[in-house]
């Protein structure tokens, strides 16, 4: 489980160099001698488990880079730091992410490597619907600092609390410190399983589904002009 990572905080970086077998050690055609990737601990998309990095998104990235013969180095850090590293040029790419105008200013999103299904989760006794009245009178939350949290704020929802992850979000919802949570379905389901709660413990309602991919620095892509098309082609050959 992701909890196996000791004290994963903003000041602690888990740096793991992952190498391929002998057939991919050759200099890649489209990229650098080593691609510098960064991500956050966000199970089940990517996590540190049983002594290695794995997850539904990371596995697809590894598959694509393997097909390209592209060696890489992966840094796991806080999500805000991961994006800052790419913005500053310290890293080449971060994942897994949905498209935003802010990110588009300095990076380009790859073909989808996962689909994010966002779901409303309703606390015990809360009517499962969203309307203008509930936006103002009920207490909403999402993972603090995420696009979901800021989207709620921008769109006039009564946002309270600053949960650092889905585990805290679930706890707040169960204890009715918040009325409605907005979270990724796979992420929240994992926390329900960890808490040994049934999938239907909370009433829920689908919000939207968005593709997620790898954001590559525009500076990097300007230097390696064929990389993104090669990566996207490799992704299409990798089964999820």
Coordinates of C-alpha atoms in Angstrom, one line a residue:
X1 CA 0.0 0.0 0.0
X2 CA 1.0 3.6 -0.5
X3 CA 1.3 4.0 3.2
X4 CA 4.5 2.0 3.0
X5 CA 6.3 5.1 1.8
X6 CA 7.9 6.7 5.0
X7 CA 6.9 10.3 5.6
X8 CA 5.9 11.3 2.1
X9 CA 5.7 15.1 2.5
X10 CA 6.5 18.2 0.6
X11 CA 10.1 18.1 1.7
X12 CA 10.7 14.4 1.1
X13 CA 11.3 13.1 -2.4
X14 CA 11.3 9.5 -3.3
X15 CA 13.7 9.1 -6.2
X16 CA 13.7 5.8 -8.0
X17 CA 15.7 5.0 -11.1
X18 CA 14.0 2.4 -13.2
X19 CA 15.9 0.7 -15.9
X20 CA 14.8 -1.6 -18.7
X21 CA 16.3 -4.9 -19.8
X22 CA 19.3 -5.1 -22.1
X23 CA 17.3 -4.7 -25.3
X24 CA 16.3 -1.1 -24.4
X25 CA 19.6 0.3 -23.2
X26 CA 20.4 1.7 -26.6
X27 CA 20.2 5.4 -27.2
X28 CA 16.5 6.2 -28.1
X29 CA 15.7 7.6 -31.4
X30 CA 13.3 10.3 -30.3
X31 CA 14.4 11.4 -26.9
X32 CA 17.2 12.0 -24.4
X33 CA 19.5 9.5 -22.9
X34 CA 17.3 9.5 -19.8
X35 CA 13.7 10.9 -19.6
X36 CA 13.1 12.7 -16.3
X37 CA 9.5 12.0 -15.1
X38 CA 7.8 13.2 -11.9
X39 CA 4.6 12.2 -10.3
X40 CA 2.7 12.0 -7.0
X41 CA 1.7 9.1 -4.8
X42 CA -1.9 8.6 -6.0
X43 CA -3.1 5.0 -5.8
X44 CA -4.3 3.2 -7.8
X45 CA -2.9 5.3 -10.6
X46 CA 0.7 5.3 -9.3
X47 CA 2.1 4.2 -5.9
X48 CA 5.0 2.7 -4.1
X49 CA 4.1 -0.9 -3.2
X50 CA 6.0 -4.0 -2.4
X51 CA 9.3 -2.2 -3.0
X52 CA 8.5 -0.9 -6.4
X53 CA 6.5 1.8 -8.3
X54 CA 3.3 0.5 -9.9
X55 CA -0.2 1.5 -10.8
X56 CA -2.7 1.6 -13.6
X57 CA -1.3 4.8 -15.1
X58 CA 2.4 4.2 -14.3
X59 CA 2.2 0.7 -15.9
X60 CA 1.0 2.2 -19.1
X61 CA 3.7 4.8 -19.1
X62 CA 6.3 2.1 -18.5
X63 CA 4.9 0.1 -21.3
X64 CA 5.0 3.0 -23.8
X65 CA 8.5 4.0 -22.9
X66 CA 9.6 0.3 -23.1
X67 CA 8.3 0.1 -26.6
X68 CA 10.2 3.3 -27.5
X69 CA 13.4 2.0 -25.9
X70 CA 13.4 5.1 -23.8
X71 CA 15.3 4.9 -20.4
X72 CA 13.8 7.1 -17.7
X73 CA 14.2 8.2 -14.1
X74 CA 11.1 8.7 -11.9
X75 CA 10.7 11.1 -9.0
X76 CA 7.8 10.8 -6.7
X77 CA 7.0 14.0 -4.8
X78 CA 4.1 16.3 -3.8
X79 CA 1.7 17.0 -6.8
X80 CA 2.4 20.8 -6.7
X81 CA 6.1 20.2 -6.6
X82 CA 5.8 17.7 -9.5
X83 CA 4.2 20.4 -11.7
X84 CA 6.6 23.1 -10.6
X85 CA 9.6 20.9 -11.5
X86 CA 8.3 20.6 -15.1
X87 CA 7.4 24.3 -15.2
X88 CA 10.9 25.3 -14.1
X89 CA 12.6 22.9 -16.5
X90 CA 14.0 20.6 -13.8
X91 CA 12.0 17.7 -15.1
X92 CA 10.7 16.8 -18.6
X93 CA 7.2 15.6 -17.8
X94 CA 4.6 14.9 -15.0
X95 CA 1.7 12.5 -14.8
X96 CA -1.1 11.5 -14.5
X97 CA -3.1 14.7 -15.2
X98 CA -6.2 16.2 -16.8
X99 CA -5.9 19.1 -19.2
X100 CA -6.0 22.6 -17.9
X101 CA -5.3 26.0 -19.5
X102 CA -2.7 26.7 -16.8
X103 CA -0.7 23.6 -17.6
X104 CA -1.1 24.2 -21.3
X105 CA 0.9 27.4 -20.9
X106 CA 4.1 25.5 -20.4
X107 CA 3.4 21.8 -21.3
X108 CA 1.5 19.6 -23.8
X109 CA -0.7 16.7 -22.8
X110 CA -0.1 13.3 -24.3
X111 CA -2.7 10.8 -25.6
X112 CA -4.8 9.4 -22.8
X113 CA -3.3 6.8 -20.5
X114 CA -6.3 6.7 -18.1
X115 CA -9.8 7.9 -17.7
X116 CA -10.8 9.8 -14.6
X117 CA -14.4 9.4 -13.5
X118 CA -15.4 12.1 -11.1
X119 CA -18.2 11.2 -8.7
X120 CA -20.3 13.1 -6.1
X121 CA -20.4 11.3 -2.8
X122 CA -23.2 12.2 -0.3
X123 CA -22.9 12.0 3.4
X124 CA -25.3 9.9 5.5
X125 CA -28.8 11.4 5.3
X126 CA -27.9 13.9 2.5
X127 CA -30.3 13.9 -0.5
X128 CA -28.3 12.8 -3.6
X129 CA -28.7 15.8 -5.8
X130 CA -26.8 18.9 -6.7
X131 CA -28.6 22.2 -7.3
X132 CA -28.2 25.9 -6.7
X133 CA -29.8 25.7 -3.3
X134 CA -27.5 22.8 -2.2
X135 CA -24.4 24.6 -3.6
X136 CA -24.9 27.4 -1.0
X137 CA -26.4 25.5 2.0
X138 CA -24.4 22.3 2.1
X139 CA -20.7 21.8 2.8
X140 CA -18.6 20.6 -0.1
X141 CA -15.0 19.5 -0.3
X142 CA -12.4 17.7 -2.4
X143 CA -8.7 17.0 -2.1
X144 CA -7.1 20.3 -1.2
X145 CA -5.1 21.8 -3.9
X146 CA -6.5 19.6 -6.6
X147 CA -8.3 20.8 -9.7
X148 CA -11.5 19.5 -8.2
X149 CA -11.1 21.7 -5.1
X150 CA -10.4 24.8 -7.1
X151 CA -13.3 24.0 -9.5
X152 CA -15.7 23.9 -6.6
X153 CA -14.5 27.2 -5.3
X154 CA -14.7 28.9 -8.8
X155 CA -18.2 27.6 -9.4
X156 CA -19.7 29.0 -6.2
X157 CA -19.9 25.9 -4.0
X158 CA -19.7 26.2 -0.3
X159 CA -16.3 24.7 0.1
X160 CA -15.0 23.8 3.6
X161 CA -12.0 21.9 5.0
X162 CA -8.7 21.2 3.3
X163 CA -8.4 17.4 3.2
X164 CA -4.9 16.3 2.1
X165 CA -6.1 13.1 0.5
X166 CA -9.0 10.8 -0.1
X167 CA -8.6 9.0 3.2
X168 CA -9.2 12.3 5.1
X169 CA -12.0 13.2 2.7
X170 CA -13.8 9.9 3.4
X171 CA -13.5 10.4 7.2
X172 CA -14.9 13.9 7.0
X173 CA -17.8 12.7 4.9
X174 CA -18.6 9.7 7.2
X175 CA -18.5 11.9 10.2
X176 CA -20.7 14.5 8.4
X177 CA -18.1 17.3 8.9
X178 CA -18.8 17.8 5.2
X179 CA -22.0 16.9 3.3
X180 CA -20.8 16.2 -0.2
X181 CA -17.4 15.2 -1.6
X182 CA -16.2 15.2 -5.2
X183 CA -13.5 12.6 -5.9
X184 CA -12.1 10.2 -8.5
X185 CA -14.1 7.0 -8.4
X186 CA -11.1 4.6 -8.4
X187 CA -9.3 6.6 -5.7
X188 CA -12.3 6.8 -3.5
X189 CA -13.2 3.1 -4.0
X190 CA -9.7 2.2 -2.8
X191 CA -10.3 4.1 0.4
X192 CA -13.6 2.4 0.9
X193 CA -11.9 -0.9 0.5
X194 CA -9.2 0.1 2.9
X195 CA -11.8 1.2 5.5
X196 CA -13.6 -2.1 4.9
X197 CA -16.8 -0.2 3.9
X198 CA -19.1 -1.4 1.2
X199 CA -19.1 0.3 -2.2
X200 CA -22.6 1.6 -1.6
X201 CA -21.9 3.0 1.9
X202 CA -22.4 6.5 0.5
X203 CA -25.0 7.4 -2.1
X204 CA -23.2 8.7 -5.2
X205 CA -23.9 10.4 -8.5
X206 CA -21.6 10.6 -11.6
X207 CA -20.3 14.1 -12.4
X208 CA -18.0 13.8 -15.4
X209 CA -15.3 11.7 -17.1
X210 CA -12.1 13.2 -18.3
X211 CA -9.0 11.7 -20.1
X212 CA -5.7 11.9 -18.3
X213 CA -2.2 11.7 -19.7
X214 CA 1.4 12.8 -19.4
X215 CA 2.2 16.5 -19.6
X216 CA 5.5 17.0 -21.4
X217 CA 7.4 20.3 -21.1
X218 CA 7.1 22.5 -24.2
X219 CA 10.8 23.2 -23.9
X220 CA 11.5 19.5 -23.9
X221 CA 9.3 18.9 -27.0
X222 CA 10.9 21.8 -28.8
X223 CA 14.2 20.1 -28.4
X224 CA 12.9 16.6 -29.2
X225 CA 10.3 17.3 -31.8
X226 CA 9.4 13.7 -32.6
X227 CA 9.0 12.5 -29.1
X228 CA 5.4 13.2 -28.4
X229 CA 4.1 11.6 -31.6
X230 CA 6.3 8.5 -30.9
X231 CA 5.1 8.3 -27.3
X232 CA 1.4 8.6 -28.4
X233 CA 1.9 5.9 -31.0
X234 CA 3.5 3.7 -28.3
X235 CA 0.6 4.3 -25.9
X236 CA -1.8 3.1 -28.5
X237 CA 0.0 -0.2 -28.6
X238 CA -0.2 -0.7 -24.8
X239 CA -3.2 -2.5 -23.4
X240 CA -4.5 -1.0 -20.2

